[in-house]
């Protein structure tokens, strides 16, 4: 099972869509406060539809609290448009932690400094970044593909 981590998510629709993706891919969702919305926001529920009740989700008050749950920090992968290593050059494993920053600015330098593994999604130079829900879908899809191949 993959662990999807959203650090300080700001937009309820994105978090709802990511929650729905997690249910569909049997991934765990980890949400780190502060949020730009309240967890019972109608937009969050609309985006997650009726799947939210099936979601394996944990909330943390801050990054430090979340970090106490990580058994192996070498399996934590932070997504950044500034990273030089592509998600396609990485070898994902079951149980990995895939970390995404807030929609407006991504992950802070402080969070990036806590872990060595930084990855990027290759993209055209015409855009700064992908929407976070799309980014999570890209990375989860690639990780699940790799994990399925490794089990054959």
CSV table of N, CA and C in Angstrom, one decimal:
chain,number,residue,atom,x,y,z
A,1,UNK,N,0.8,-1.2,0.0
A,1,UNK,CA,0.0,0.0,0.0
A,1,UNK,C,0.9,1.2,0.0
A,2,UNK,N,0.6,2.2,-0.9
A,2,UNK,CA,1.4,3.4,-0.9
A,2,UNK,C,0.8,4.4,0.1
A,3,UNK,N,1.7,5.3,0.5
A,3,UNK,CA,1.3,6.3,1.5
A,3,UNK,C,1.4,7.7,0.7
A,4,UNK,N,0.3,8.4,0.6
A,4,UNK,CA,0.2,9.6,-0.1
A,4,UNK,C,0.1,10.7,1.0
A,5,UNK,N,1.1,11.7,1.0
A,5,UNK,CA,1.1,12.7,2.0
A,5,UNK,C,0.9,14.0,1.4
A,6,UNK,N,-0.1,14.8,1.9
A,6,UNK,CA,-0.3,16.2,1.5
A,6,UNK,C,0.1,17.1,2.6
A,7,UNK,N,1.1,17.9,2.4
A,7,UNK,CA,1.5,18.9,3.4
A,7,UNK,C,0.8,20.2,3.2
A,8,UNK,N,0.0,20.6,4.1
A,8,UNK,CA,-0.8,21.8,4.1
A,8,UNK,C,-1.6,22.0,2.9
A,9,UNK,N,-2.5,21.1,2.6
A,9,UNK,CA,-3.3,21.2,1.4
A,9,UNK,C,-4.2,22.5,1.5
A,10,UNK,N,-4.5,23.1,0.4
A,10,UNK,CA,-5.2,24.4,0.4
A,10,UNK,C,-6.6,24.3,-0.2
A,11,UNK,N,-6.8,23.4,-1.2
A,11,UNK,CA,-8.0,23.4,-2.0
A,11,UNK,C,-8.8,22.2,-1.7
A,12,UNK,N,-10.0,22.3,-1.2
A,12,UNK,CA,-10.8,21.1,-0.8
A,12,UNK,C,-11.1,20.2,-2.0
A,13,UNK,N,-11.3,20.7,-3.2
A,13,UNK,CA,-11.6,19.9,-4.3
A,13,UNK,C,-10.5,19.0,-4.7
A,14,UNK,N,-9.2,19.5,-4.6
A,14,UNK,CA,-8.1,18.7,-4.9
A,14,UNK,C,-7.9,17.6,-3.9
A,15,UNK,N,-8.1,17.9,-2.6
A,15,UNK,CA,-7.9,16.9,-1.6
A,15,UNK,C,-9.0,15.8,-1.7
A,16,UNK,N,-10.2,16.2,-2.1
A,16,UNK,CA,-11.3,15.3,-2.3
A,16,UNK,C,-11.0,14.3,-3.5
A,17,UNK,N,-10.5,14.9,-4.6
A,17,UNK,CA,-10.1,14.1,-5.7
A,17,UNK,C,-9.0,13.1,-5.3
A,18,UNK,N,-8.0,13.6,-4.6
A,18,UNK,CA,-6.9,12.7,-4.2
A,18,UNK,C,-7.4,11.6,-3.2
A,19,UNK,N,-8.3,12.0,-2.3
A,19,UNK,CA,-8.9,10.9,-1.5
A,19,UNK,C,-9.6,9.9,-2.3
A,20,UNK,N,-10.3,10.3,-3.3
A,20,UNK,CA,-11.0,9.3,-4.2
A,20,UNK,C,-10.0,8.4,-4.9
A,21,UNK,N,-8.9,9.0,-5.4
A,21,UNK,CA,-7.8,8.3,-6.0
A,21,UNK,C,-7.2,7.3,-5.0
A,22,UNK,N,-7.0,7.7,-3.8
A,22,UNK,CA,-6.5,6.8,-2.8
A,22,UNK,C,-7.4,5.6,-2.5
A,23,UNK,N,-8.7,5.8,-2.5
A,23,UNK,CA,-9.6,4.7,-2.3
A,23,UNK,C,-9.5,3.7,-3.5
A,24,UNK,N,-9.5,4.3,-4.7
A,24,UNK,CA,-9.4,3.5,-5.9
A,24,UNK,C,-8.1,2.7,-6.1
A,25,UNK,N,-7.0,3.2,-5.5
A,25,UNK,CA,-5.7,2.6,-5.7
A,25,UNK,C,-5.3,1.9,-4.4
A,26,UNK,N,-6.2,1.8,-3.4
A,26,UNK,CA,-5.9,1.2,-2.1
A,26,UNK,C,-4.6,1.8,-1.5
A,27,UNK,N,-4.6,3.1,-1.5
A,27,UNK,CA,-3.4,3.9,-0.9
A,27,UNK,C,-3.9,4.6,0.3
A,28,UNK,N,-3.0,4.8,1.2
A,28,UNK,CA,-3.4,5.6,2.5
A,28,UNK,C,-3.1,7.1,2.2
A,29,UNK,N,-4.0,7.9,2.8
A,29,UNK,CA,-3.8,9.4,2.7
A,29,UNK,C,-3.4,9.9,4.0
A,30,UNK,N,-2.4,10.7,4.0
A,30,UNK,CA,-1.9,11.4,5.2
A,30,UNK,C,-2.0,12.9,5.0
A,31,UNK,N,-2.7,13.6,5.9
A,31,UNK,CA,-2.9,15.1,5.7
A,31,UNK,C,-2.2,15.8,6.9
A,32,UNK,N,-1.4,16.8,6.5
A,32,UNK,CA,-0.6,17.5,7.5
A,32,UNK,C,-1.1,18.9,7.6
A,33,UNK,N,-1.6,19.3,8.8
A,33,UNK,CA,-2.1,20.7,9.0
A,33,UNK,C,-1.0,21.7,8.9
A,34,UNK,N,-1.4,23.0,8.7
A,34,UNK,CA,-2.7,23.5,8.6
A,34,UNK,C,-3.3,23.3,7.2
A,35,UNK,N,-4.7,23.2,7.1
A,35,UNK,CA,-5.4,23.1,5.9
A,35,UNK,C,-5.9,24.5,5.5
A,36,UNK,N,-6.2,24.6,4.2
A,36,UNK,CA,-6.9,25.8,3.7
A,36,UNK,C,-8.4,25.7,3.7
A,37,UNK,N,-8.9,24.7,4.4
A,37,UNK,CA,-10.3,24.4,4.5
A,37,UNK,C,-10.6,23.6,5.7
A,38,UNK,N,-11.8,23.4,6.0
A,38,UNK,CA,-12.2,22.4,7.1
A,38,UNK,C,-12.5,21.1,6.5
A,39,UNK,N,-12.2,20.0,7.2
A,39,UNK,CA,-12.3,18.7,6.6
A,39,UNK,C,-13.7,18.3,6.2
A,40,UNK,N,-14.7,19.0,6.8
A,40,UNK,CA,-16.1,18.6,6.4
A,40,UNK,C,-16.6,19.6,5.3
A,41,UNK,N,-15.7,20.3,4.6
A,41,UNK,CA,-16.1,21.2,3.5
A,41,UNK,C,-17.0,20.5,2.5
A,42,UNK,N,-18.0,21.1,2.0
A,42,UNK,CA,-18.9,20.5,1.1
A,42,UNK,C,-18.2,20.2,-0.3
A,43,UNK,N,-17.2,21.0,-0.6
A,43,UNK,CA,-16.5,20.8,-1.9
A,43,UNK,C,-15.6,19.6,-1.7
A,44,UNK,N,-15.0,19.4,-0.6
A,44,UNK,CA,-14.2,18.2,-0.3
A,44,UNK,C,-15.1,16.9,-0.5
A,45,UNK,N,-16.2,17.0,0.1
A,45,UNK,CA,-17.2,15.8,0.1
A,45,UNK,C,-17.7,15.6,-1.4
A,46,UNK,N,-18.0,16.7,-2.1
A,46,UNK,CA,-18.4,16.6,-3.5
A,46,UNK,C,-17.4,15.9,-4.3
A,47,UNK,N,-16.1,16.4,-4.2
A,47,UNK,CA,-15.0,15.8,-5.0
A,47,UNK,C,-14.8,14.4,-4.7
A,48,UNK,N,-14.8,14.1,-3.4
A,48,UNK,CA,-14.6,12.7,-2.9
A,48,UNK,C,-15.8,11.8,-3.0
A,49,UNK,N,-16.9,12.5,-3.4
A,49,UNK,CA,-18.2,11.8,-3.5
A,49,UNK,C,-18.5,11.0,-2.2
A,50,UNK,N,-19.1,9.8,-2.4
A,50,UNK,CA,-19.4,9.0,-1.2
A,50,UNK,C,-18.2,8.0,-0.9
A,51,UNK,N,-17.1,8.2,-1.5
A,51,UNK,CA,-15.9,7.4,-1.3
A,51,UNK,C,-15.2,7.7,0.0
A,52,UNK,N,-15.3,8.9,0.5
A,52,UNK,CA,-14.6,9.4,1.7
A,52,UNK,C,-14.7,8.4,2.9
A,53,UNK,N,-15.9,7.8,3.0
A,53,UNK,CA,-16.1,6.9,4.2
A,53,UNK,C,-15.2,5.7,4.1
A,54,UNK,N,-14.7,5.3,2.9
A,54,UNK,CA,-13.8,4.2,2.7
A,54,UNK,C,-12.3,4.5,2.7
A,55,UNK,N,-12.0,5.8,2.9
A,55,UNK,CA,-10.7,6.3,2.8
A,55,UNK,C,-9.9,6.0,4.1
A,56,UNK,N,-8.7,5.4,3.9
A,56,UNK,CA,-7.8,5.2,5.1
A,56,UNK,C,-7.0,6.6,5.2
A,57,UNK,N,-7.4,7.4,6.1
A,57,UNK,CA,-6.8,8.8,6.2
A,57,UNK,C,-6.4,9.1,7.6
A,58,UNK,N,-5.2,9.7,7.7
A,58,UNK,CA,-4.7,10.2,9.1
A,58,UNK,C,-4.4,11.6,9.0
A,59,UNK,N,-4.7,12.4,10.0
A,59,UNK,CA,-4.3,13.8,10.0
A,59,UNK,C,-3.2,14.0,11.1
A,60,UNK,N,-2.3,14.9,10.8
A,60,UNK,CA,-1.2,15.2,11.7
A,60,UNK,C,-1.2,16.7,11.9
A,61,UNK,N,-0.9,17.2,13.1
A,61,UNK,CA,-0.8,18.6,13.4
A,61,UNK,C,0.3,19.3,12.8
A,62,UNK,N,1.4,18.6,12.4
A,62,UNK,CA,2.6,19.2,11.8
A,62,UNK,C,3.5,18.1,11.2
A,63,UNK,N,4.5,18.5,10.5
A,63,UNK,CA,5.4,17.6,9.9
A,63,UNK,C,6.1,16.7,10.9
A,64,UNK,N,6.5,17.3,12.0
A,64,UNK,CA,7.3,16.5,13.0
A,64,UNK,C,6.4,15.4,13.6
A,65,UNK,N,5.1,15.6,13.8
A,65,UNK,CA,4.2,14.5,14.2
A,65,UNK,C,4.2,13.4,13.2
A,66,UNK,N,4.0,13.8,11.9
A,66,UNK,CA,3.9,12.8,10.8
A,66,UNK,C,5.2,12.0,10.7
A,67,UNK,N,6.4,12.6,10.9
A,67,UNK,CA,7.7,12.0,10.8
A,67,UNK,C,7.9,10.8,11.8
A,68,UNK,N,7.2,10.9,12.9
A,68,UNK,CA,7.3,9.8,13.9
A,68,UNK,C,6.7,8.5,13.4
A,69,UNK,N,5.9,8.6,12.3
A,69,UNK,CA,5.2,7.4,11.8
A,69,UNK,C,6.0,6.7,10.7
A,70,UNK,N,7.1,7.3,10.3
A,70,UNK,CA,7.9,6.7,9.1
A,70,UNK,C,8.9,5.7,9.6
A,71,UNK,N,8.8,4.5,9.2
A,71,UNK,CA,9.8,3.5,9.7
A,71,UNK,C,11.1,3.5,9.0
A,72,UNK,N,11.1,4.0,7.7
A,72,UNK,CA,12.4,4.1,6.9
A,72,UNK,C,12.4,5.3,6.1
A,73,UNK,N,13.1,6.3,6.5
A,73,UNK,CA,13.1,7.6,5.8
A,73,UNK,C,13.7,7.5,4.4
A,74,UNK,N,14.4,6.5,4.1
A,74,UNK,CA,14.9,6.3,2.7
A,74,UNK,C,13.8,6.0,1.7
A,75,UNK,N,12.6,5.7,2.2
A,75,UNK,CA,11.5,5.4,1.3
A,75,UNK,C,10.5,6.5,1.2
A,76,UNK,N,11.0,7.7,1.6
A,76,UNK,CA,10.1,8.9,1.5
A,76,UNK,C,10.6,9.7,0.3
A,77,UNK,N,9.6,10.0,-0.6
A,77,UNK,CA,9.9,10.7,-1.9
A,77,UNK,C,9.2,12.0,-1.9
A,78,UNK,N,9.9,13.1,-2.0
A,78,UNK,CA,9.3,14.4,-2.0
A,78,UNK,C,9.2,14.9,-3.5
A,79,UNK,N,8.0,15.4,-3.9
A,79,UNK,CA,7.8,15.8,-5.2
A,79,UNK,C,8.0,17.3,-5.3
A,80,UNK,N,8.9,17.7,-6.3
A,80,UNK,CA,9.2,19.1,-6.5
A,80,UNK,C,9.5,19.4,-7.9
A,81,UNK,N,9.0,20.5,-8.4
A,81,UNK,CA,9.2,20.8,-9.8
A,81,UNK,C,10.7,21.2,-10.0
A,82,UNK,N,11.4,21.5,-8.9
A,82,UNK,CA,12.8,21.9,-9.0
A,82,UNK,C,13.8,20.7,-8.9
A,83,UNK,N,13.3,19.5,-8.6
A,83,UNK,CA,14.1,18.3,-8.5
A,83,UNK,C,14.7,18.0,-9.9
A,84,UNK,N,15.8,17.2,-9.9
A,84,UNK,CA,16.5,16.9,-11.1
A,84,UNK,C,16.2,15.4,-11.5
A,85,UNK,N,15.8,14.6,-10.6
A,85,UNK,CA,15.6,13.2,-10.8
A,85,UNK,C,14.1,13.0,-11.1
A,86,UNK,N,13.8,12.3,-12.2
A,86,UNK,CA,12.4,12.1,-12.7
A,86,UNK,C,11.8,10.9,-11.9
A,87,UNK,N,10.5,10.9,-11.8
A,87,UNK,CA,9.7,9.8,-11.2
A,87,UNK,C,10.0,8.5,-12.0
A,88,UNK,N,10.3,8.7,-13.3
A,88,UNK,CA,10.5,7.5,-14.1
A,88,UNK,C,11.9,6.9,-13.9
A,89,UNK,N,12.8,7.6,-13.3
A,89,UNK,CA,14.1,7.1,-12.9
A,89,UNK,C,14.2,6.5,-11.6
A,90,UNK,N,13.2,6.5,-10.8
A,90,UNK,CA,13.1,6.0,-9.5
A,90,UNK,C,12.5,4.6,-9.5
A,91,UNK,N,12.9,3.8,-8.5
A,91,UNK,CA,12.3,2.5,-8.3
A,91,UNK,C,11.4,2.5,-7.0
A,92,UNK,N,10.1,2.5,-7.3
A,92,UNK,CA,9.2,2.6,-6.2
A,92,UNK,C,8.9,1.2,-5.6
A,93,UNK,N,8.5,1.1,-4.3
A,93,UNK,CA,8.2,-0.1,-3.7
A,93,UNK,C,6.9,0.1,-2.9
A,94,UNK,N,6.3,-1.1,-2.6
A,94,UNK,CA,5.1,-1.1,-1.8
A,94,UNK,C,5.4,-0.4,-0.5
A,95,UNK,N,4.6,0.4,0.1
A,95,UNK,CA,4.8,1.1,1.4
A,95,UNK,C,5.5,2.4,1.3
A,96,UNK,N,6.0,2.8,0.1
A,96,UNK,CA,6.6,4.1,-0.1
A,96,UNK,C,5.7,5.3,0.3
A,97,UNK,N,6.4,6.4,0.7
A,97,UNK,CA,5.7,7.6,1.1
A,97,UNK,C,5.9,8.6,0.0
A,98,UNK,N,4.9,9.1,-0.6
A,98,UNK,CA,4.9,10.0,-1.7
A,98,UNK,C,4.4,11.4,-1.2
A,99,UNK,N,5.2,12.4,-1.2
A,99,UNK,CA,4.9,13.6,-0.5
A,99,UNK,C,4.7,14.8,-1.4
A,100,UNK,N,3.6,15.5,-1.3
A,100,UNK,CA,3.3,16.6,-2.1
A,100,UNK,C,3.0,17.9,-1.3
A,101,UNK,N,3.4,19.0,-1.8
A,101,UNK,CA,3.3,20.3,-1.1
A,101,UNK,C,2.0,21.0,-1.4
A,102,UNK,N,1.8,22.1,-0.8
A,102,UNK,CA,0.6,22.9,-1.0
A,102,UNK,C,0.5,23.4,-2.4
A,103,UNK,N,-0.7,23.6,-2.8
A,103,UNK,CA,-0.9,24.0,-4.2
A,103,UNK,C,-0.2,25.3,-4.6
A,104,UNK,N,-0.2,26.3,-3.8
A,104,UNK,CA,0.3,27.6,-4.1
A,104,UNK,C,1.9,27.7,-4.3
A,105,UNK,N,2.6,26.9,-3.4
A,105,UNK,CA,4.1,27.0,-3.4
A,105,UNK,C,4.8,25.7,-3.3
A,106,UNK,N,4.1,24.6,-3.3
A,106,UNK,CA,4.8,23.3,-3.1
A,106,UNK,C,5.3,23.1,-1.7
A,107,UNK,N,6.4,22.3,-1.6
A,107,UNK,CA,7.0,22.0,-0.3
A,107,UNK,C,8.0,23.1,0.0
A,108,UNK,N,8.0,23.4,1.3
A,108,UNK,CA,8.9,24.4,1.8
A,108,UNK,C,10.4,23.9,1.8
A,109,UNK,N,11.3,24.8,1.8
A,109,UNK,CA,12.7,24.4,1.9
A,109,UNK,C,13.0,23.6,3.1
A,110,UNK,N,12.3,24.0,4.2
A,110,UNK,CA,12.5,23.3,5.5
A,110,UNK,C,12.1,21.8,5.4
A,111,UNK,N,11.0,21.5,4.7
A,111,UNK,CA,10.5,20.1,4.5
A,111,UNK,C,11.5,19.4,3.5
A,112,UNK,N,11.8,20.1,2.5
A,112,UNK,CA,12.7,19.5,1.5
A,112,UNK,C,14.0,19.1,2.1
A,113,UNK,N,14.5,19.9,3.0
A,113,UNK,CA,15.8,19.6,3.7
A,113,UNK,C,15.8,18.4,4.6
A,114,UNK,N,14.6,17.9,5.0
A,114,UNK,CA,14.5,16.8,5.9
A,114,UNK,C,14.7,15.4,5.2
A,115,UNK,N,14.6,15.3,3.9
A,115,UNK,CA,14.7,14.1,3.2
A,115,UNK,C,15.6,14.2,2.0
A,116,UNK,N,16.3,13.1,1.6
A,116,UNK,CA,17.2,13.2,0.5
A,116,UNK,C,16.5,12.9,-0.9
A,117,UNK,N,15.4,12.2,-0.9
A,117,UNK,CA,14.8,11.8,-2.2
A,117,UNK,C,13.8,12.8,-2.7
A,118,UNK,N,14.3,13.6,-3.7
A,118,UNK,CA,13.4,14.6,-4.4
A,118,UNK,C,13.2,14.1,-5.8
A,119,UNK,N,11.9,14.1,-6.2
A,119,UNK,CA,11.6,13.7,-7.6
A,119,UNK,C,10.7,14.8,-8.3
A,120,UNK,N,10.8,14.7,-9.6
A,120,UNK,CA,10.0,15.6,-10.4
A,120,UNK,C,9.2,14.8,-11.5
A,121,UNK,N,8.1,15.4,-11.9
A,121,UNK,CA,7.4,14.8,-13.0
A,121,UNK,C,7.8,15.6,-14.3
A,122,UNK,N,8.3,15.0,-15.3
A,122,UNK,CA,8.8,15.7,-16.5
A,122,UNK,C,7.6,16.4,-17.1
A,123,UNK,N,7.8,17.7,-17.5
A,123,UNK,CA,6.7,18.5,-18.1
A,123,UNK,C,7.3,19.5,-19.1
A,124,UNK,N,6.5,20.0,-19.9
A,124,UNK,CA,6.8,21.1,-20.8
A,124,UNK,C,7.3,22.3,-20.1
A,125,UNK,N,8.2,23.0,-20.7
A,125,UNK,CA,8.7,24.3,-20.0
A,125,UNK,C,7.6,25.4,-20.1
A,126,UNK,N,6.5,25.1,-20.8
A,126,UNK,CA,5.5,26.1,-20.9
A,126,UNK,C,4.6,26.3,-19.6
A,127,UNK,N,4.8,25.3,-18.7
A,127,UNK,CA,4.0,25.4,-17.5
A,127,UNK,C,5.0,25.3,-16.3
A,128,UNK,N,4.6,25.8,-15.1
A,128,UNK,CA,5.3,25.8,-13.9
A,128,UNK,C,5.2,24.4,-13.2
A,129,UNK,N,4.0,23.9,-13.2
A,129,UNK,CA,3.7,22.7,-12.5
A,129,UNK,C,2.3,22.1,-13.0
A,130,UNK,N,2.1,20.9,-12.6
A,130,UNK,CA,0.7,20.3,-12.8
A,130,UNK,C,-0.1,20.6,-11.6
A,131,UNK,N,-1.4,20.5,-11.8
A,131,UNK,CA,-2.4,20.5,-10.7
A,131,UNK,C,-2.0,19.3,-9.7
A,132,UNK,N,-2.1,19.6,-8.4
A,132,UNK,CA,-1.7,18.6,-7.5
A,132,UNK,C,-2.4,17.2,-7.6
A,133,UNK,N,-3.7,17.3,-7.9
A,133,UNK,CA,-4.5,16.0,-8.0
A,133,UNK,C,-3.9,15.2,-9.2
A,134,UNK,N,-3.6,15.9,-10.3
A,134,UNK,CA,-3.0,15.3,-11.5
A,134,UNK,C,-1.6,14.8,-11.1
A,135,UNK,N,-0.9,15.5,-10.4
A,135,UNK,CA,0.5,15.1,-10.0
A,135,UNK,C,0.4,13.8,-9.2
A,136,UNK,N,-0.5,13.8,-8.2
A,136,UNK,CA,-0.6,12.6,-7.4
A,136,UNK,C,-1.0,11.4,-8.3
A,137,UNK,N,-1.9,11.6,-9.2
A,137,UNK,CA,-2.3,10.5,-10.1
A,137,UNK,C,-1.1,10.0,-11.0
A,138,UNK,N,-0.3,10.9,-11.5
A,138,UNK,CA,0.9,10.5,-12.3
A,138,UNK,C,1.8,9.7,-11.5
A,139,UNK,N,2.1,10.1,-10.3
A,139,UNK,CA,3.1,9.4,-9.4
A,139,UNK,C,2.5,8.1,-8.9
A,140,UNK,N,1.3,8.1,-8.4
A,140,UNK,CA,0.7,6.8,-8.0
A,140,UNK,C,0.6,5.8,-9.1
A,141,UNK,N,0.2,6.3,-10.3
A,141,UNK,CA,0.1,5.4,-11.4
A,141,UNK,C,1.5,4.8,-11.8
A,142,UNK,N,2.5,5.6,-11.8
A,142,UNK,CA,3.9,5.0,-12.1
A,142,UNK,C,4.3,4.1,-11.0
A,143,UNK,N,4.1,4.4,-9.8
A,143,UNK,CA,4.5,3.6,-8.6
A,143,UNK,C,3.8,2.3,-8.7
A,144,UNK,N,2.5,2.3,-8.9
A,144,UNK,CA,1.7,1.1,-8.9
A,144,UNK,C,2.1,0.2,-10.1
A,145,UNK,N,2.4,0.8,-11.3
A,145,UNK,CA,2.9,0.1,-12.4
A,145,UNK,C,4.2,-0.7,-12.1
A,146,UNK,N,5.1,0.0,-11.5
A,146,UNK,CA,6.4,-0.6,-11.1
A,146,UNK,C,6.2,-1.7,-10.1
A,147,UNK,N,5.4,-1.5,-9.1
A,147,UNK,CA,5.1,-2.5,-8.1
A,147,UNK,C,4.5,-3.7,-8.7
A,148,UNK,N,3.6,-3.6,-9.6
A,148,UNK,CA,2.9,-4.7,-10.3
A,148,UNK,C,3.9,-5.5,-11.1
A,149,UNK,N,4.8,-4.8,-11.8
A,149,UNK,CA,5.9,-5.5,-12.6
A,149,UNK,C,6.8,-6.3,-11.7
A,150,UNK,N,7.2,-5.7,-10.5
A,150,UNK,CA,8.1,-6.3,-9.6
A,150,UNK,C,7.5,-7.6,-9.0
A,151,UNK,N,6.2,-7.7,-8.9
A,151,UNK,CA,5.6,-8.8,-8.3
A,151,UNK,C,5.4,-10.0,-9.3
A,152,UNK,N,5.7,-9.8,-10.6
A,152,UNK,CA,5.5,-10.8,-11.6
A,152,UNK,C,6.7,-11.8,-11.6
